[in-house]
Amino acid sequence: MTLVRILQKAGFSSKLYKVITGKNGCLLREMNAVEVAWIVSLSILVLKLVNVLFAALNVMNKNNNAGSKQLRTTSFLRRSRNFLRLTVTVLTSLFFAEAIGLPLKPIWTSLGFLTIAFGLASQEIAKNFLGGMNMLFLKPFEVGDLIQVHGVHGVVTDIGLIHSRVRGRENEVISTPNATFTNSTLVNYSTRKTRVLRMTFGLYAKNIDQLLKISRMIRESLESNPKIDTTHQPPRCHLKDISLRCFEVELYAVVLASSTSEFAVEREKILAQVYTLVNDSGAEFSFENLELNNIISRRSNKP
């Protein structure tokens, strides 16, 4: 009360009221102190409850989820918490203005002019905001996806309204404006369910019949592999070229693997199987370094 009386006697309350409303009056006399106290207390309580609720949800997310699903849930919880905080703050400000006797119509008019000025002065921010809304609704990618766009390659860790974060190959965090994702060509590697295995290798064979038999055995092995797509693009293994050095054989297969690690495991199994078939057939691989080829041959002949 002492502070209120000092402000009234100093004329601060009446001057502030005239600046805001353009009318004569006293801001502190128009204020409903009980209502203001309830509004402030209730807003603080709601913000505390929001923090406690989302802290509990984050703990549940860490305990129940892992990998990309945990990242997506964490990002969603962070955006939801920020949105609720902003909503509570805006509503509290409006109720507070009404409780202290400020007319809301001039405030809305002033906010309208400020919004227009802000939009004209910050077009890049507006583009990034619209880009963020586009990604939230159309979802060209999600948190945890591996993407490449405009020189940025990595895993998405967070999608914001203005900027999005990507963790790069060197484990660095790249903050990219959302307009980059909407104005550039984007490749989402996580949406593909298959990966292509294409390779060419050289063989030493005794005759053409042995070579054709090896290619047929490799092709049949690929067709019987449950991790190879045989419906849309059947696997191929054929003689590609004949050179002075060796016979060149081309292998093509579509592997049912979405992640890089899964594809690496399946590729290793296929290569090991190809090596076994070639070795059992009595043929040899052609290496660029003949000395390396001789070393491998000597080791294979040891008892």
Short mmCIF file of C-alpha atoms in Angstrom, two decimals:
data_model
loop_
_atom_site.label_atom_id
_atom_site.label_comp_id
_atom_site.label_asym_id
_atom_site.label_seq_id
_atom_site.Cartn_x
_atom_site.Cartn_y
_atom_site.Cartn_z
CA MET A 1 0.00 0.00 0.00
CA THR A 2 2.87 2.36 0.75
CA LEU A 3 4.31 1.81 -2.72
CA VAL A 4 0.88 2.38 -4.29
CA ARG A 5 0.46 5.70 -2.48
CA ILE A 6 3.94 6.84 -3.47
CA LEU A 7 3.21 6.07 -7.12
CA GLN A 8 -0.11 7.89 -6.93
CA LYS A 9 1.43 11.01 -5.35
CA ALA A 10 4.30 11.03 -7.86
CA GLY A 11 1.79 11.02 -10.71
CA PHE A 12 3.28 7.87 -12.24
CA SER A 13 -0.03 6.01 -12.24
CA SER A 14 -1.99 8.76 -13.98
CA LYS A 15 0.75 9.38 -16.57
CA LEU A 16 1.02 5.68 -17.42
CA TYR A 17 -2.76 5.40 -17.72
CA LYS A 18 -2.85 8.35 -20.13
CA VAL A 19 0.01 6.94 -22.22
CA ILE A 20 -1.73 3.59 -22.62
CA THR A 21 -5.35 4.71 -23.02
CA GLY A 22 -5.06 8.35 -24.09
CA LYS A 23 -7.52 9.34 -21.35
CA ASN A 24 -7.22 10.96 -17.95
CA GLY A 25 -7.36 8.61 -15.00
CA CYS A 26 -5.39 6.65 -12.45
CA LEU A 27 -4.14 3.22 -13.32
CA LEU A 28 -3.87 2.09 -9.69
CA ARG A 29 -7.40 3.28 -8.85
CA GLU A 30 -8.85 1.31 -11.76
CA MET A 31 -6.99 -1.84 -10.77
CA ASN A 32 -8.84 -4.66 -9.01
CA ALA A 33 -6.14 -5.81 -6.61
CA VAL A 34 -7.93 -9.04 -5.59
CA GLU A 35 -8.51 -10.09 -9.19
CA VAL A 36 -4.93 -9.28 -10.13
CA ALA A 37 -3.64 -11.38 -7.24
CA TRP A 38 -5.82 -14.33 -8.28
CA ILE A 39 -4.72 -14.08 -11.90
CA VAL A 40 -1.01 -13.93 -11.07
CA SER A 41 -1.25 -16.75 -8.52
CA LEU A 42 -3.27 -18.97 -10.84
CA SER A 43 -0.92 -18.40 -13.78
CA ILE A 44 2.13 -19.27 -11.65
CA LEU A 45 0.38 -22.43 -10.42
CA VAL A 46 -0.55 -23.49 -13.96
CA LEU A 47 3.03 -22.95 -15.20
CA LYS A 48 4.37 -25.03 -12.31
CA LEU A 49 1.91 -27.82 -13.10
CA VAL A 50 2.93 -27.74 -16.78
CA ASN A 51 6.60 -28.08 -15.83
CA VAL A 52 5.91 -30.97 -13.45
CA LEU A 53 3.67 -32.75 -15.97
CA PHE A 54 6.16 -32.57 -18.82
CA ALA A 55 9.04 -33.54 -16.53
CA ALA A 56 7.13 -36.72 -15.63
CA LEU A 57 6.34 -37.38 -19.31
CA ASN A 58 10.02 -36.99 -20.22
CA VAL A 59 11.00 -39.53 -17.57
CA MET A 60 8.39 -41.99 -18.91
CA ASN A 61 9.64 -41.40 -22.44
CA LYS A 62 13.26 -42.18 -21.49
CA ASN A 63 12.22 -45.35 -19.66
CA ASN A 64 9.80 -46.74 -22.27
CA ASN A 65 11.23 -45.59 -25.62
CA ALA A 66 14.60 -45.70 -27.33
CA GLY A 67 16.27 -44.52 -30.52
CA SER A 68 14.35 -42.43 -33.05
CA LYS A 69 11.03 -42.94 -31.26
CA GLN A 70 12.47 -41.40 -28.11
CA LEU A 71 13.81 -38.44 -30.10
CA ARG A 72 10.43 -37.85 -31.78
CA THR A 73 8.58 -38.00 -28.46
CA THR A 74 11.08 -35.67 -26.78
CA SER A 75 10.75 -33.11 -29.57
CA PHE A 76 6.94 -33.32 -29.46
CA LEU A 77 6.90 -32.83 -25.67
CA ARG A 78 9.23 -29.85 -25.92
CA ARG A 79 7.07 -28.13 -28.54
CA SER A 80 3.87 -28.88 -26.59
CA ARG A 81 5.35 -27.48 -23.38
CA ASN A 82 6.50 -24.28 -25.11
CA PHE A 83 3.08 -23.85 -26.74
CA LEU A 84 1.25 -24.25 -23.41
CA ARG A 85 3.61 -21.79 -21.73
CA LEU A 86 3.02 -19.24 -24.47
CA THR A 87 -0.76 -19.75 -24.28
CA VAL A 88 -0.81 -19.30 -20.50
CA THR A 89 1.37 -16.19 -20.74
CA VAL A 90 -0.83 -14.55 -23.38
CA LEU A 91 -4.08 -15.30 -21.52
CA THR A 92 -2.59 -14.07 -18.25
CA SER A 93 -1.53 -10.83 -19.92
CA LEU A 94 -5.02 -10.24 -21.32
CA PHE A 95 -6.78 -10.99 -18.01
CA PHE A 96 -4.23 -8.87 -16.17
CA ALA A 97 -4.85 -5.92 -18.52
CA GLU A 98 -8.59 -6.22 -17.96
CA ALA A 99 -8.14 -6.49 -14.17
CA ILE A 100 -6.12 -3.26 -13.93
CA GLY A 101 -8.71 -1.40 -15.95
CA LEU A 102 -7.03 -1.15 -19.31
CA PRO A 103 -9.39 -1.13 -22.31
CA LEU A 104 -8.64 -4.14 -24.54
CA LYS A 105 -9.73 -2.58 -27.83
CA PRO A 106 -6.81 -0.12 -28.09
CA ILE A 107 -4.44 -2.93 -27.08
CA TRP A 108 -5.71 -5.18 -29.87
CA THR A 109 -5.39 -2.29 -32.33
CA SER A 110 -1.82 -1.65 -31.25
CA LEU A 111 -0.99 -5.35 -31.52
CA GLY A 112 -2.40 -5.38 -35.05
CA PHE A 113 -0.13 -2.55 -36.17
CA LEU A 114 2.84 -4.18 -34.44
CA THR A 115 2.11 -7.45 -36.21
CA ILE A 116 2.02 -5.75 -39.62
CA ALA A 117 5.26 -3.87 -38.89
CA PHE A 118 6.91 -7.03 -37.61
CA GLY A 119 5.86 -8.97 -40.70
CA LEU A 120 7.24 -6.34 -43.07
CA ALA A 121 10.51 -6.01 -41.16
CA SER A 122 11.19 -9.73 -40.77
CA GLN A 123 10.18 -11.57 -43.91
CA GLU A 124 12.86 -14.20 -43.41
CA ILE A 125 11.44 -15.08 -39.98
CA ALA A 126 7.98 -15.31 -41.52
CA LYS A 127 9.31 -17.67 -44.22
CA ASN A 128 10.97 -19.83 -41.60
CA PHE A 129 7.79 -19.88 -39.52
CA LEU A 130 5.67 -20.94 -42.50
CA GLY A 131 8.29 -23.56 -43.32
CA GLY A 132 8.05 -24.89 -39.78
CA MET A 133 4.26 -25.08 -39.98
CA ASN A 134 4.57 -26.87 -43.33
CA MET A 135 6.88 -29.49 -41.82
CA LEU A 136 4.67 -29.99 -38.78
CA PHE A 137 1.55 -30.65 -40.85
CA LEU A 138 2.85 -32.21 -44.09
CA LYS A 139 5.71 -34.08 -42.33
CA PRO A 140 8.29 -34.51 -45.11
CA PHE A 141 10.50 -35.91 -42.34
CA GLU A 142 10.30 -36.63 -38.62
CA VAL A 143 12.68 -36.52 -35.70
CA GLY A 144 15.14 -39.40 -36.05
CA ASP A 145 15.09 -39.48 -39.88
CA LEU A 146 18.29 -39.36 -41.91
CA ILE A 147 18.01 -36.51 -44.43
CA GLN A 148 20.08 -34.52 -46.90
CA VAL A 149 19.21 -31.01 -48.04
CA HIS A 150 21.28 -28.07 -49.34
CA GLY A 151 24.60 -29.42 -48.07
CA VAL A 152 23.16 -30.59 -44.75
CA HIS A 153 23.39 -34.34 -44.11
CA GLY A 154 22.49 -35.97 -40.81
CA VAL A 155 19.82 -37.16 -38.39
CA VAL A 156 17.01 -34.78 -37.39
CA THR A 157 17.02 -34.19 -33.63
CA ASP A 158 14.44 -31.40 -33.31
CA ILE A 159 11.86 -29.62 -35.48
CA GLY A 160 11.08 -26.07 -34.34
CA LEU A 161 8.90 -23.30 -35.71
CA ILE A 162 11.87 -21.20 -36.89
CA HIS A 163 14.89 -23.52 -36.91
CA SER A 164 15.39 -27.28 -36.96
CA ARG A 165 18.40 -29.17 -35.64
CA VAL A 166 20.29 -31.90 -37.47
CA ARG A 167 23.12 -33.99 -36.03
CA GLY A 168 25.79 -34.33 -38.71
CA ARG A 169 28.26 -37.07 -39.55
CA GLU A 170 30.89 -35.72 -37.14
CA ASN A 171 28.29 -35.61 -34.34
CA GLU A 172 27.98 -31.84 -34.72
CA VAL A 173 24.62 -30.10 -34.23
CA ILE A 174 23.53 -28.09 -37.28
CA SER A 175 20.80 -25.48 -36.77
CA THR A 176 19.10 -24.87 -40.13
CA PRO A 177 16.34 -22.32 -40.96
CA ASN A 178 13.10 -24.04 -41.88
CA ALA A 179 12.89 -22.12 -45.17
CA THR A 180 15.87 -24.19 -46.35
CA PHE A 181 13.83 -27.39 -46.16
CA THR A 182 10.89 -25.96 -48.13
CA ASN A 183 12.93 -24.12 -50.81
CA SER A 184 15.42 -26.91 -51.56
CA THR A 185 15.30 -30.49 -52.74
CA LEU A 186 15.13 -32.78 -49.72
CA VAL A 187 16.13 -36.44 -49.61
CA ASN A 188 14.76 -38.53 -46.75
CA TYR A 189 16.77 -41.73 -46.57
CA SER A 190 14.73 -43.12 -43.67
CA THR A 191 11.56 -43.50 -45.74
CA ARG A 192 13.06 -46.09 -48.05
CA LYS A 193 12.51 -49.71 -47.12
CA THR A 194 15.05 -51.18 -49.55
CA ARG A 195 18.62 -50.47 -50.63
CA VAL A 196 20.37 -51.42 -53.85
CA LEU A 197 23.49 -53.60 -53.85
CA ARG A 198 25.37 -53.23 -57.13
CA MET A 199 28.92 -54.46 -57.58
CA THR A 200 31.32 -55.74 -60.25
CA PHE A 201 34.10 -58.23 -59.57
CA GLY A 202 36.61 -60.15 -61.65
CA LEU A 203 36.96 -63.92 -61.80
CA TYR A 204 39.55 -66.35 -63.07
CA ALA A 205 37.71 -69.40 -64.50
CA LYS A 206 38.91 -72.42 -66.41
CA ASN A 207 36.30 -72.05 -69.13
CA ILE A 208 33.10 -70.22 -69.94
CA ASP A 209 30.92 -73.07 -68.72
CA GLN A 210 32.42 -72.81 -65.24
CA LEU A 211 31.87 -69.05 -65.24
CA LEU A 212 28.22 -69.33 -66.30
CA LYS A 213 27.66 -72.00 -63.66
CA ILE A 214 29.06 -69.70 -60.96
CA SER A 215 26.86 -66.76 -62.04
CA ARG A 216 23.81 -69.03 -62.09
CA MET A 217 24.59 -70.35 -58.59
CA ILE A 218 25.01 -66.82 -57.26
CA ARG A 219 21.72 -65.77 -58.88
CA GLU A 220 19.87 -68.75 -57.38
CA SER A 221 21.39 -68.00 -53.98
CA LEU A 222 20.15 -64.41 -54.16
CA GLU A 223 16.66 -65.51 -55.21
CA SER A 224 16.39 -67.83 -52.21
CA ASN A 225 17.55 -65.16 -49.77
CA PRO A 226 14.54 -63.84 -47.77
CA LYS A 227 16.23 -60.43 -47.45
CA ILE A 228 16.30 -59.94 -51.24
CA ASP A 229 13.34 -58.37 -53.06
CA THR A 230 12.40 -60.77 -55.86
CA THR A 231 8.97 -59.34 -56.69
CA HIS A 232 9.57 -55.88 -58.13
CA GLN A 233 13.24 -56.14 -59.16
CA PRO A 234 14.60 -59.69 -59.35
CA PRO A 235 18.29 -60.10 -58.50
CA ARG A 236 20.78 -60.39 -61.36
CA CYS A 237 24.22 -61.90 -61.72
CA HIS A 238 25.60 -61.99 -65.29
CA LEU A 239 28.81 -61.82 -67.24
CA LYS A 240 29.45 -58.14 -67.94
CA ASP A 241 32.71 -58.03 -69.87
CA ILE A 242 35.77 -60.02 -70.91
CA SER A 243 39.16 -58.36 -70.55
CA LEU A 244 42.77 -59.48 -70.87
CA ARG A 245 42.96 -59.71 -67.09
CA CYS A 246 39.76 -61.53 -66.11
CA PHE A 247 36.07 -62.14 -66.62
CA GLU A 248 33.97 -59.28 -65.17
CA VAL A 249 30.76 -60.32 -63.42
CA GLU A 250 28.06 -57.84 -62.39
CA LEU A 251 25.81 -58.44 -59.38
CA TYR A 252 22.60 -56.51 -58.73
CA ALA A 253 20.13 -57.05 -55.88
CA VAL A 254 17.57 -55.02 -53.92
CA VAL A 255 18.11 -55.66 -50.20
CA LEU A 256 15.17 -55.35 -47.78
CA ALA A 257 16.91 -53.05 -45.29
CA SER A 258 15.94 -49.55 -44.23
CA SER A 259 18.85 -48.50 -42.01
CA THR A 260 22.51 -48.24 -42.98
CA SER A 261 23.60 -50.67 -40.28
CA GLU A 262 21.06 -53.30 -41.35
CA PHE A 263 22.14 -52.97 -44.98
CA ALA A 264 25.80 -53.34 -43.99
CA VAL A 265 25.04 -56.60 -42.18
CA GLU A 266 23.07 -58.06 -45.12
CA ARG A 267 25.72 -56.94 -47.63
CA GLU A 268 28.41 -58.69 -45.61
CA LYS A 269 26.38 -61.92 -45.60
CA ILE A 270 25.83 -61.75 -49.37
CA LEU A 271 29.53 -61.10 -50.07
CA ALA A 272 30.54 -64.00 -47.80
CA GLN A 273 28.11 -66.27 -49.62
CA VAL A 274 29.45 -65.18 -53.03
CA TYR A 275 33.00 -65.84 -51.89
CA THR A 276 32.05 -69.33 -50.66
CA LEU A 277 30.34 -70.22 -53.96
CA VAL A 278 33.28 -69.01 -56.04
CA ASN A 279 35.81 -70.79 -53.83
CA ASP A 280 33.86 -74.08 -53.84
CA SER A 281 33.59 -73.96 -57.64
CA GLY A 282 37.37 -73.89 -58.07
CA ALA A 283 37.50 -70.37 -59.50
CA GLU A 284 39.46 -67.40 -58.16
CA PHE A 285 38.85 -63.69 -57.74
CA SER A 286 40.90 -61.25 -59.75
CA PHE A 287 42.69 -58.64 -57.63
CA GLU A 288 44.34 -55.49 -58.88
CA ASN A 289 47.49 -56.41 -57.00
CA LEU A 290 48.78 -59.74 -58.30
CA GLU A 291 51.09 -60.15 -55.33
CA LEU A 292 48.06 -59.93 -53.01
CA ASN A 293 46.34 -62.58 -55.11
CA ASN A 294 49.35 -64.87 -54.81
CA ILE A 295 49.51 -64.40 -51.03
CA ILE A 296 45.83 -65.32 -50.64
CA SER A 297 46.29 -68.37 -52.88
CA ARG A 298 49.28 -69.57 -50.87
CA ARG A 299 47.41 -69.15 -47.59
CA SER A 300 44.40 -71.08 -48.91
CA ASN A 301 46.64 -74.00 -49.96
CA LYS A 302 48.20 -74.35 -46.51
CA PRO A 303 46.99 -77.43 -44.53
#
